[in-house]
PDB file of C-alpha atoms and ligand atoms in Angstrom:
ATOM      1  CA  MET A 965      64.584  26.983 -75.479  1.00  0.00           C
ATOM      2  CA  ASN A 966      66.268  24.967 -78.178  1.00  0.00           C
ATOM      3  CA  LYS A 967      64.942  24.530 -81.707  1.00  0.00           C
ATOM      4  CA  ILE A 968      66.337  22.529 -84.750  1.00  0.00           C
ATOM      5  CA  ARG A 969      66.847  25.016 -87.593  1.00  0.00           C
ATOM      6  CA  GLY A 970      68.500  23.984 -90.784  1.00  0.00           C
ATOM      7  CA  ASP A 971      71.065  21.191 -89.925  1.00  0.00           C
ATOM      8  CA  LYS A 972      71.746  22.375 -86.226  1.00  0.00           C
ATOM      9  CA  LEU A 973      70.250  23.392 -82.890  1.00  0.00           C
ATOM     10  CA  VAL A 974      69.796  26.985 -82.139  1.00  0.00           C
ATOM     11  CA  THR A 975      69.019  28.425 -78.670  1.00  0.00           C
ATOM     12  CA  ILE A 976      66.302  31.135 -78.449  1.00  0.00           C
ATOM     13  CA  LEU A 977      67.217  33.888 -76.005  1.00  0.00           C
ATOM     14  CA  ASP A 978      63.894  34.033 -74.260  1.00  0.00           C
ATOM     15  CA  GLY A 979      63.429  37.539 -72.761  1.00  0.00           C
ATOM     16  CA  LYS A 980      59.892  37.054 -71.568  1.00  0.00           C
ATOM     17  CA  SER A 981      60.711  34.150 -69.300  1.00  0.00           C
ATOM     18  CA  LEU A 982      63.739  35.956 -67.913  1.00  0.00           C
ATOM     19  CA  ARG A 983      61.784  39.075 -67.358  1.00  0.00           C
ATOM     20  CA  ASP A 984      59.111  37.082 -65.479  1.00  0.00           C
ATOM     21  CA  LYS A 985      61.716  35.450 -63.342  1.00  0.00           C
ATOM     22  CA  LEU A 986      63.618  38.685 -62.568  1.00  0.00           C
ATOM     23  CA  LEU A 987      60.390  40.509 -61.806  1.00  0.00           C
ATOM     24  CA  SER A 988      58.942  37.852 -59.592  1.00  0.00           C
ATOM     25  CA  ASP A 989      62.272  37.957 -57.513  1.00  0.00           C
ATOM     26  CA  LEU A 990      62.055  41.743 -57.447  1.00  0.00           C
ATOM     27  CA  LYS A 991      58.411  41.670 -56.306  1.00  0.00           C
ATOM     28  CA  LEU A 992      59.507  39.618 -53.231  1.00  0.00           C
ATOM     29  CA  LYS A 993      62.040  42.230 -52.354  1.00  0.00           C
ATOM     30  CA  ILE A 994      59.433  45.051 -52.811  1.00  0.00           C
ATOM     31  CA  ASP A 995      56.797  43.206 -50.859  1.00  0.00           C
ATOM     32  CA  ALA A 996      59.181  43.079 -47.955  1.00  0.00           C
ATOM     33  CA  LEU A 997      59.473  46.906 -47.815  1.00  0.00           C
ATOM     34  CA  ASN A 998      57.075  48.846 -45.802  1.00  0.00           C
ATOM     35  CA  GLU A 999      56.834  51.543 -48.422  1.00  0.00           C
ATOM     36  CA  LYS A1000      56.610  51.625 -52.214  1.00  0.00           C
ATOM     37  CA  PRO A1001      59.530  52.836 -54.397  1.00  0.00           C
ATOM     38  CA  GLU A1002      58.290  55.483 -56.819  1.00  0.00           C
ATOM     39  CA  LEU A1003      59.123  55.941 -60.493  1.00  0.00           C
ATOM     40  CA  ALA A1004      58.082  59.340 -62.023  1.00  0.00           C
ATOM     41  CA  VAL A1005      57.654  59.447 -65.797  1.00  0.00           C
ATOM     42  CA  ILE A1006      57.524  62.559 -67.977  1.00  0.00           C
ATOM     43  CA  LEU A1007      55.855  62.115 -71.306  1.00  0.00           C
ATOM     44  CA  ALA A1008      55.750  65.147 -73.622  1.00  0.00           C
ATOM     45  CA  GLY A1009      54.051  65.237 -77.068  1.00  0.00           C
ATOM     46  CA  GLU A1010      52.069  62.784 -79.154  1.00  0.00           C
ATOM     47  CA  ASP A1011      54.456  60.062 -80.137  1.00  0.00           C
ATOM     48  CA  ALA A1012      52.147  57.053 -80.347  1.00  0.00           C
ATOM     49  CA  ALA A1013      54.853  54.431 -79.542  1.00  0.00           C
ATOM     50  CA  SER A1014      55.983  56.553 -76.583  1.00  0.00           C
ATOM     51  CA  LYS A1015      52.445  56.461 -75.206  1.00  0.00           C
ATOM     52  CA  ILE A1016      52.297  52.580 -75.516  1.00  0.00           C
ATOM     53  CA  TYR A1017      55.801  52.259 -73.891  1.00  0.00           C
ATOM     54  CA  VAL A1018      54.881  54.596 -70.968  1.00  0.00           C
ATOM     55  CA  ASN A1019      51.600  52.648 -70.434  1.00  0.00           C
ATOM     56  CA  ASN A1020      53.464  49.320 -70.319  1.00  0.00           C
ATOM     57  CA  LYS A1021      56.085  50.767 -67.888  1.00  0.00           C
ATOM     58  CA  LYS A1022      53.364  51.952 -65.592  1.00  0.00           C
ATOM     59  CA  LYS A1023      51.381  48.757 -65.760  1.00  0.00           C
ATOM     60  CA  THR A1024      54.470  46.710 -64.973  1.00  0.00           C
ATOM     61  CA  ALA A1025      55.468  48.981 -62.162  1.00  0.00           C
ATOM     62  CA  GLU A1026      52.144  48.776 -60.473  1.00  0.00           C
ATOM     63  CA  LYS A1027      51.988  45.016 -60.713  1.00  0.00           C
ATOM     64  CA  LEU A1028      55.283  44.982 -58.765  1.00  0.00           C
ATOM     65  CA  GLY A1029      54.167  47.454 -56.072  1.00  0.00           C
ATOM     66  CA  ILE A1030      56.185  50.326 -57.518  1.00  0.00           C
ATOM     67  CA  LYS A1031      54.279  53.492 -57.579  1.00  0.00           C
ATOM     68  CA  SER A1032      54.366  55.199 -60.873  1.00  0.00           C
ATOM     69  CA  SER A1033      53.270  58.728 -61.651  1.00  0.00           C
ATOM     70  CA  VAL A1034      53.085  59.927 -65.246  1.00  0.00           C
ATOM     71  CA  TYR A1035      53.260  63.580 -66.030  1.00  0.00           C
ATOM     72  CA  THR A1036      51.984  64.260 -69.511  1.00  0.00           C
ATOM     73  CA  TYR A1037      52.512  67.486 -71.500  1.00  0.00           C
ATOM     74  CA  ASP A1038      51.248  68.503 -74.910  1.00  0.00           C
ATOM     75  CA  GLU A1039      53.442  68.935 -77.983  1.00  0.00           C
ATOM     76  CA  ASN A1040      53.934  72.707 -77.314  1.00  0.00           C
ATOM     77  CA  VAL A1041      55.056  72.465 -73.731  1.00  0.00           C
ATOM     78  CA  SER A1042      57.759  74.852 -72.716  1.00  0.00           C
ATOM     79  CA  GLU A1043      61.243  73.702 -71.691  1.00  0.00           C
ATOM     80  CA  GLN A1044      60.889  75.592 -68.433  1.00  0.00           C
ATOM     81  CA  ALA A1045      57.663  73.771 -67.537  1.00  0.00           C
ATOM     82  CA  ILE A1046      59.494  70.445 -67.794  1.00  0.00           C
ATOM     83  CA  LEU A1047      62.614  71.672 -66.083  1.00  0.00           C
ATOM     84  CA  ASP A1048      60.373  72.890 -63.133  1.00  0.00           C
ATOM     85  CA  LYS A1049      58.657  69.556 -62.874  1.00  0.00           C
ATOM     86  CA  ILE A1050      62.028  67.744 -62.833  1.00  0.00           C
ATOM     87  CA  SER A1051      63.298  70.121 -60.193  1.00  0.00           C
ATOM     88  CA  GLU A1052      60.191  69.363 -58.117  1.00  0.00           C
ATOM     89  CA  LEU A1053      60.639  65.636 -58.569  1.00  0.00           C
ATOM     90  CA  ASN A1054      64.374  65.849 -57.675  1.00  0.00           C
ATOM     91  CA  ASN A1055      63.398  67.546 -54.393  1.00  0.00           C
ATOM     92  CA  ASP A1056      60.609  65.138 -53.564  1.00  0.00           C
ATOM     93  CA  ASN A1057      61.951  62.446 -51.170  1.00  0.00           C
ATOM     94  CA  ARG A1058      59.176  60.060 -52.124  1.00  0.00           C
ATOM     95  CA  VAL A1059      60.324  59.883 -55.761  1.00  0.00           C
ATOM     96  CA  ASN A1060      63.181  57.472 -56.306  1.00  0.00           C
ATOM     97  CA  ALA A1061      63.512  57.406 -60.086  1.00  0.00           C
ATOM     98  CA  ILE A1062      62.782  59.927 -62.886  1.00  0.00           C
ATOM     99  CA  LEU A1063      62.403  58.926 -66.525  1.00  0.00           C
ATOM    100  CA  VAL A1064      61.966  61.362 -69.329  1.00  0.00           C
ATOM    101  CA  GLN A1065      60.464  59.529 -72.274  1.00  0.00           C
ATOM    102  CA  LEU A1066      62.185  60.028 -75.578  1.00  0.00           C
ATOM    103  CA  PRO A1067      61.833  61.284 -78.195  1.00  0.00           C
ATOM    104  CA  LEU A1068      60.952  64.721 -76.881  1.00  0.00           C
ATOM    105  CA  PRO A1069      59.182  67.354 -79.092  1.00  0.00           C
ATOM    106  CA  LYS A1070      61.791  68.918 -81.456  1.00  0.00           C
ATOM    107  CA  HIS A1071      61.771  72.413 -79.921  1.00  0.00           C
ATOM    108  CA  LEU A1072      62.970  71.202 -76.608  1.00  0.00           C
ATOM    109  CA  ASP A1073      66.672  70.882 -75.710  1.00  0.00           C
ATOM    110  CA  LYS A1074      67.021  67.200 -74.891  1.00  0.00           C
ATOM    111  CA  SER A1075      70.355  67.516 -73.145  1.00  0.00           C
ATOM    112  CA  LYS A1076      69.348  70.336 -70.994  1.00  0.00           C
ATOM    113  CA  ILE A1077      66.254  68.509 -69.892  1.00  0.00           C
ATOM    114  CA  LEU A1078      67.959  65.095 -69.254  1.00  0.00           C
ATOM    115  CA  ASP A1079      70.761  66.880 -67.325  1.00  0.00           C
ATOM    116  CA  GLY A1080      68.118  68.488 -65.138  1.00  0.00           C
ATOM    117  CA  ILE A1081      67.569  65.061 -63.558  1.00  0.00           C
ATOM    118  CA  SER A1082      69.463  64.529 -60.324  1.00  0.00           C
ATOM    119  CA  PRO A1083      72.133  61.799 -61.129  1.00  0.00           C
ATOM    120  CA  ASP A1084      70.915  59.609 -58.227  1.00  0.00           C
ATOM    121  CA  LYS A1085      67.416  59.599 -59.700  1.00  0.00           C
ATOM    122  CA  ASP A1086      68.574  59.082 -63.313  1.00  0.00           C
ATOM    123  CA  VAL A1087      66.935  55.722 -63.939  1.00  0.00           C
ATOM    124  CA  ASP A1088      67.989  55.588 -67.653  1.00  0.00           C
ATOM    125  CA  CYS A1089      71.653  56.667 -67.158  1.00  0.00           C
ATOM    126  CA  PHE A1090      71.063  59.624 -69.429  1.00  0.00           C
ATOM    127  CA  THR A1091      72.614  62.460 -67.515  1.00  0.00           C
ATOM    128  CA  THR A1092      76.089  63.616 -68.536  1.00  0.00           C
ATOM    129  CA  TYR A1093      77.321  62.658 -65.084  1.00  0.00           C
ATOM    130  CA  ASN A1094      76.173  59.064 -65.243  1.00  0.00           C
ATOM    131  CA  TYR A1095      77.006  58.630 -68.906  1.00  0.00           C
ATOM    132  CA  GLY A1096      80.463  60.119 -68.246  1.00  0.00           C
ATOM    133  CA  LYS A1097      80.913  57.503 -65.458  1.00  0.00           C
ATOM    134  CA  LEU A1098      79.896  54.806 -67.914  1.00  0.00           C
ATOM    135  CA  ALA A1099      82.213  56.104 -70.627  1.00  0.00           C
ATOM    136  CA  THR A1100      85.220  56.281 -68.250  1.00  0.00           C
ATOM    137  CA  GLY A1101      84.637  52.762 -66.919  1.00  0.00           C
ATOM    138  CA  LEU A1102      83.407  53.972 -63.571  1.00  0.00           C
ATOM    139  CA  GLU A1103      80.095  53.066 -61.971  1.00  0.00           C
ATOM    140  CA  PRO A1104      77.060  55.125 -62.927  1.00  0.00           C
ATOM    141  CA  TYR A1105      74.207  54.899 -60.267  1.00  0.00           C
ATOM    142  CA  VAL A1106      72.461  52.461 -62.689  1.00  0.00           C
ATOM    143  CA  TYR A1107      73.195  51.269 -66.226  1.00  0.00           C
ATOM    144  CA  PRO A1108      71.071  52.097 -69.307  1.00  0.00           C
ATOM    145  CA  CYS A1109      67.993  49.874 -69.477  1.00  0.00           C
ATOM    146  CA  THR A1110      68.297  48.337 -72.945  1.00  0.00           C
ATOM    147  CA  PRO A1111      72.015  47.412 -72.889  1.00  0.00           C
ATOM    148  CA  LYS A1112      71.562  46.210 -69.335  1.00  0.00           C
ATOM    149  CA  GLY A1113      68.815  44.019 -70.488  1.00  0.00           C
ATOM    150  CA  VAL A1114      70.946  42.623 -73.227  1.00  0.00           C
ATOM    151  CA  LEU A1115      73.770  41.693 -70.814  1.00  0.00           C
ATOM    152  CA  LEU A1116      71.258  40.131 -68.355  1.00  0.00           C
ATOM    153  CA  LEU A1117      69.963  37.998 -71.226  1.00  0.00           C
ATOM    154  CA  LEU A1118      73.370  36.883 -72.260  1.00  0.00           C
ATOM    155  CA  ASP A1119      74.405  36.164 -68.652  1.00  0.00           C
ATOM    156  CA  GLU A1120      71.331  33.997 -68.162  1.00  0.00           C
ATOM    157  CA  TYR A1121      72.500  31.755 -70.980  1.00  0.00           C
ATOM    158  CA  GLY A1122      76.138  31.725 -69.762  1.00  0.00           C
ATOM    159  CA  ILE A1123      77.417  33.657 -72.660  1.00  0.00           C
ATOM    160  CA  ASP A1124      80.608  35.412 -71.540  1.00  0.00           C
ATOM    161  CA  LEU A1125      81.819  38.354 -73.648  1.00  0.00           C
ATOM    162  CA  ASP A1126      85.470  38.202 -72.431  1.00  0.00           C
ATOM    163  CA  GLY A1127      87.705  38.145 -75.545  1.00  0.00           C
ATOM    164  CA  LYS A1128      84.865  37.841 -77.986  1.00  0.00           C
ATOM    165  CA  HIS A1129      84.407  40.068 -80.948  1.00  0.00           C
ATOM    166  CA  VAL A1130      81.253  42.017 -80.387  1.00  0.00           C
ATOM    167  CA  VAL A1131      79.899  43.864 -83.416  1.00  0.00           C
ATOM    168  CA  VAL A1132      77.328  46.500 -82.523  1.00  0.00           C
ATOM    169  CA  VAL A1133      75.245  47.842 -85.348  1.00  0.00           C
ATOM    170  CA  GLY A1134      73.921  51.272 -84.549  1.00  0.00           C
ATOM    171  CA  ARG A1135      75.537  54.136 -82.577  1.00  0.00           C
ATOM    172  CA  SER A1136      72.621  55.780 -80.868  1.00  0.00           C
ATOM    173  CA  ASN A1137      73.069  57.273 -77.441  1.00  0.00           C
ATOM    174  CA  LEU A1138      70.232  55.193 -76.223  1.00  0.00           C
ATOM    175  CA  VAL A1139      71.529  51.787 -77.265  1.00  0.00           C
ATOM    176  CA  GLY A1140      74.454  51.376 -79.675  1.00  0.00           C
ATOM    177  CA  LYS A1141      76.966  53.532 -77.807  1.00  0.00           C
ATOM    178  CA  PRO A1142      76.275  52.420 -74.166  1.00  0.00           C
ATOM    179  CA  MET A1143      76.117  48.817 -75.491  1.00  0.00           C
ATOM    180  CA  ALA A1144      79.529  49.174 -76.845  1.00  0.00           C
ATOM    181  CA  LEU A1145      80.885  50.638 -73.587  1.00  0.00           C
ATOM    182  CA  MET A1146      79.329  47.951 -71.480  1.00  0.00           C
ATOM    183  CA  ALA A1147      80.696  45.188 -73.807  1.00  0.00           C
ATOM    184  CA  LEU A1148      84.123  46.775 -73.469  1.00  0.00           C
ATOM    185  CA  LYS A1149      83.784  46.675 -69.662  1.00  0.00           C
ATOM    186  CA  ARG A1150      83.148  43.036 -70.088  1.00  0.00           C
ATOM    187  CA  ASN A1151      86.494  42.775 -71.980  1.00  0.00           C
ATOM    188  CA  ALA A1152      84.977  42.186 -75.327  1.00  0.00           C
ATOM    189  CA  THR A1153      86.734  43.418 -78.489  1.00  0.00           C
ATOM    190  CA  VAL A1154      84.126  45.833 -79.855  1.00  0.00           C
ATOM    191  CA  THR A1155      83.373  47.141 -83.323  1.00  0.00           C
ATOM    192  CA  VAL A1156      80.641  49.731 -83.757  1.00  0.00           C
ATOM    193  CA  CYS A1157      79.151  49.897 -87.198  1.00  0.00           C
ATOM    194  CA  HIS A1158      76.761  52.671 -88.475  1.00  0.00           C
ATOM    195  CA  SER A1159      75.278  54.206 -91.562  1.00  0.00           C
ATOM    196  CA  HIS A1160      78.686  55.270 -92.887  1.00  0.00           C
ATOM    197  CA  THR A1161      80.425  51.982 -92.265  1.00  0.00           C
ATOM    198  CA  LYS A1162      82.063  50.661 -95.436  1.00  0.00           C
ATOM    199  CA  ASP A1163      81.520  47.031 -96.202  1.00  0.00           C
ATOM    200  CA  LEU A1164      79.191  46.262 -93.274  1.00  0.00           C
ATOM    201  CA  LYS A1165      78.650  42.727 -94.412  1.00  0.00           C
ATOM    202  CA  SER A1166      82.349  41.689 -94.118  1.00  0.00           C
ATOM    203  CA  ILE A1167      82.604  43.169 -90.553  1.00  0.00           C
ATOM    204  CA  ILE A1168      79.458  41.477 -89.374  1.00  0.00           C
ATOM    205  CA  LYS A1169      80.835  38.214 -90.850  1.00  0.00           C
ATOM    206  CA  THR A1170      83.690  38.395 -88.189  1.00  0.00           C
ATOM    207  CA  ALA A1171      81.340  38.795 -85.215  1.00  0.00           C
ATOM    208  CA  ASP A1172      81.285  36.282 -82.431  1.00  0.00           C
ATOM    209  CA  VAL A1173      78.319  38.237 -80.977  1.00  0.00           C
ATOM    210  CA  LEU A1174      76.238  40.522 -83.216  1.00  0.00           C
ATOM    211  CA  ILE A1175      74.033  43.127 -81.545  1.00  0.00           C
ATOM    212  CA  SER A1176      71.852  45.003 -83.999  1.00  0.00           C
ATOM    213  CA  ALA A1177      70.026  48.216 -82.940  1.00  0.00           C
ATOM    214  CA  VAL A1178      69.032  49.954 -86.132  1.00  0.00           C
ATOM    215  CA  GLY A1179      65.286  49.772 -86.565  1.00  0.00           C
ATOM    216  CA  GLU A1180      65.128  48.241 -90.055  1.00  0.00           C
ATOM    217  CA  VAL A1181      65.417  44.721 -91.365  1.00  0.00           C
ATOM    218  CA  LEU A1182      69.132  44.451 -92.259  1.00  0.00           C
ATOM    219  CA  ILE A1183      70.641  41.165 -91.191  1.00  0.00           C
ATOM    220  CA  GLU A1184      70.269  38.051 -93.371  1.00  0.00           C
ATOM    221  CA  GLU A1185      71.569  34.596 -93.254  1.00  0.00           C
ATOM    222  CA  ASP A1186      74.501  35.079 -95.610  1.00  0.00           C
ATOM    223  CA  MET A1187      75.819  38.010 -93.470  1.00  0.00           C
ATOM    224  CA  VAL A1188      76.566  36.103 -90.262  1.00  0.00           C
ATOM    225  CA  ARG A1189      79.225  33.608 -89.346  1.00  0.00           C
ATOM    226  CA  ARG A1190      78.099  30.050 -88.529  1.00  0.00           C
ATOM    227  CA  ASN A1191      77.349  29.775 -84.792  1.00  0.00           C
ATOM    228  CA  CYS A1192      77.282  33.538 -84.253  1.00  0.00           C
ATOM    229  CA  ILE A1193      75.342  34.704 -81.208  1.00  0.00           C
ATOM    230  CA  VAL A1194      72.698  37.217 -82.440  1.00  0.00           C
ATOM    231  CA  VAL A1195      70.935  39.706 -80.403  1.00  0.00           C
ATOM    232  CA  ASP A1196      68.264  41.777 -82.019  1.00  0.00           C
ATOM    233  CA  VAL A1197      67.451  45.076 -80.393  1.00  0.00           C
ATOM    234  CA  GLY A1198      65.687  46.541 -83.410  1.00  0.00           C
ATOM    235  CA  ILE A1199      61.979  47.199 -83.504  1.00  0.00           C
ATOM    236  CA  SER A1200      59.916  48.399 -86.393  1.00  0.00           C
ATOM    237  CA  ARG A1201      56.544  47.584 -87.965  1.00  0.00           C
ATOM    238  CA  GLY A1202      56.466  45.713 -91.310  1.00  0.00           C
ATOM    239  CA  SER A1203      53.983  46.438 -94.100  1.00  0.00           C
ATOM    240  CA  ASP A1204      51.837  43.623 -92.679  1.00  0.00           C
ATOM    241  CA  GLY A1205      51.495  45.647 -89.477  1.00  0.00           C
ATOM    242  CA  LYS A1206      53.565  43.139 -87.457  1.00  0.00           C
ATOM    243  CA  ILE A1207      56.331  44.130 -85.059  1.00  0.00           C
ATOM    244  CA  ARG A1208      59.710  42.926 -86.401  1.00  0.00           C
ATOM    245  CA  GLY A1209      63.364  43.254 -85.597  1.00  0.00           C
ATOM    246  CA  ASP A1210      66.562  44.018 -87.603  1.00  0.00           C
ATOM    247  CA  VAL A1211      67.248  40.269 -88.128  1.00  0.00           C
ATOM    248  CA  ASN A1212      65.474  37.954 -90.484  1.00  0.00           C
ATOM    249  CA  PHE A1213      64.828  35.468 -87.713  1.00  0.00           C
ATOM    250  CA  GLU A1214      63.705  32.649 -90.036  1.00  0.00           C
ATOM    251  CA  SER A1215      66.934  32.567 -92.079  1.00  0.00           C
ATOM    252  CA  VAL A1216      69.525  33.698 -89.520  1.00  0.00           C
ATOM    253  CA  SER A1217      68.362  31.191 -86.923  1.00  0.00           C
ATOM    254  CA  LYS A1218      69.472  28.493 -89.322  1.00  0.00           C
ATOM    255  CA  VAL A1219      73.143  29.575 -88.886  1.00  0.00           C
ATOM    256  CA  SER A1220      73.322  31.162 -85.483  1.00  0.00           C
ATOM    257  CA  SER A1221      73.979  29.401 -82.154  1.00  0.00           C
ATOM    258  CA  TYR A1222      71.855  31.728 -80.142  1.00  0.00           C
ATOM    259  CA  ILE A1223      69.303  34.303 -81.267  1.00  0.00           C
ATOM    260  CA  SER A1224      66.903  36.693 -79.613  1.00  0.00           C
ATOM    261  CA  PRO A1225      63.485  37.011 -81.163  1.00  0.00           C
ATOM    262  CA  VAL A1226      61.328  40.102 -81.798  1.00  0.00           C
ATOM    263  CA  PRO A1227      58.999  40.404 -80.058  1.00  0.00           C
ATOM    264  CA  GLY A1228      59.900  38.441 -76.908  1.00  0.00           C
ATOM    265  CA  GLY A1229      63.669  39.049 -76.731  1.00  0.00           C
ATOM    266  CA  VAL A1230      65.296  42.293 -75.696  1.00  0.00           C
ATOM    267  CA  GLY A1231      62.038  44.276 -75.338  1.00  0.00           C
ATOM    268  CA  PRO A1232      60.765  42.604 -72.216  1.00  0.00           C
ATOM    269  CA  MET A1233      64.355  42.789 -70.829  1.00  0.00           C
ATOM    270  CA  THR A1234      64.398  46.636 -71.228  1.00  0.00           C
ATOM    271  CA  ILE A1235      61.310  46.956 -69.020  1.00  0.00           C
ATOM    272  CA  ALA A1236      62.713  44.457 -66.486  1.00  0.00           C
ATOM    273  CA  SER A1237      65.915  46.571 -66.281  1.00  0.00           C
ATOM    274  CA  LEU A1238      63.839  49.726 -65.688  1.00  0.00           C
ATOM    275  CA  MET A1239      62.100  48.055 -62.730  1.00  0.00           C
ATOM    276  CA  LEU A1240      65.454  46.773 -61.382  1.00  0.00           C
ATOM    277  CA  ASN A1241      66.960  50.274 -61.755  1.00  0.00           C
ATOM    278  CA  THR A1242      64.161  51.924 -59.922  1.00  0.00           C
ATOM    279  CA  TYR A1243      64.623  49.475 -57.036  1.00  0.00           C
ATOM    280  CA  GLU A1244      68.451  49.957 -57.134  1.00  0.00           C
ATOM    281  CA  LEU A1245      67.999  53.759 -56.917  1.00  0.00           C
ATOM    282  CA  TYR A1246      65.506  53.293 -54.031  1.00  0.00           C
ATOM    283  CA  VAL A1247      68.216  51.296 -52.184  1.00  0.00           C
ATOM    284  CA  VAL A1248      70.941  53.911 -52.832  1.00  0.00           C
ATOM    285  CA  GLN A1249      68.657  56.690 -51.431  1.00  0.00           C
ATOM    286  CA  LYS A1250      67.510  54.685 -48.405  1.00  0.00           C
ATOM    287  CA  LYS A1251      71.155  53.697 -47.457  1.00  0.00           C
ATOM    288  CA  ARG A1252      72.218  57.443 -47.821  1.00  0.00           C
ATOM    289  CA  SER A1253      69.373  58.559 -45.552  1.00  0.00           C
ATOM    290  CA  LEU A1254      70.268  56.132 -42.724  1.00  0.00           C
TER     291      LEU A1254
HETATM  292  N1  LIG B1462      62.429  55.926 -75.775  1.00  0.00           N
HETATM  293  C1  LIG B1462      62.701  54.726 -76.256  1.00  0.00           C
HETATM  294  N2  LIG B1462      63.429  53.867 -75.390  1.00  0.00           N
HETATM  295  C2  LIG B1462      63.586  54.675 -74.303  1.00  0.00           C
HETATM  296  C3  LIG B1462      64.227  54.337 -73.050  1.00  0.00           C
HETATM  297  O1  LIG B1462      64.818  53.316 -72.796  1.00  0.00           O
HETATM  298  N3  LIG B1462      64.109  55.287 -72.062  1.00  0.00           N
HETATM  299  C4  LIG B1462      63.486  56.478 -72.405  1.00  0.00           C
HETATM  300  N4  LIG B1462      63.549  57.466 -71.443  1.00  0.00           N
HETATM  301  N5  LIG B1462      62.927  56.839 -73.494  1.00  0.00           N
HETATM  302  C5  LIG B1462      62.981  55.887 -74.412  1.00  0.00           C
END
């Protein structure tokens, strides 16, 4: 979708339509199976956003013919109870993919819990095994959902990262770090910025592709180079109650060549990636059992 903004055209990176396209293709593949792939989700605690995300994941899975089972635990759940459930799911041949929704309640050891997931059921690429594969440039079973969604979106618009300067703002294990590794794998020159970065503005100004994953409004028109490609992974709620990204869309879209909106950009792509990953793990497990 092209729009005239300022004195030029900008292309909106439309995550909703790409999600719909990818998921309708995936549905055809799932319809052709004589069984349903299964995604198991563990949700511990009372985080309101997590409850909404998990509900969306379940609804999307079910529309596609993926079975989804959600195991909910209260805030005070013991680590052992979750590890026992993960072990049970690891050993259950009907379950193809396991997702532990983050954040976990504070008293739980996140690494220990995530590493309880069998790597071939690790739908988020969060285990040390799969993350290590990713970091060393090898193939994890599947790639992390949000960065995968970003690359699928860029691919759809023919945006090649080879040789480009990609600036990633944010260094979280969930998005910033794997995003940087995956852009490197695509032969981009990558800079990762974070809360201790000095002169963030001048670094962002050199980006061919800017990927922001911070969770607060940060990126304004004067910060980005003309014709920069801008991907907004941020999500937060403004004082007006509306969902917003890290990028001031109104102003930045006047100077960028491509820009992803919030909502409707990377968010739908994350959920599409989760569904694709569930199916990919199903295929790996089926091939192995032949
Ligand atoms: N919490 C926020 N995003 C994610 C995600 O992609 N996966 C999981 N497991 N938890 C999350």
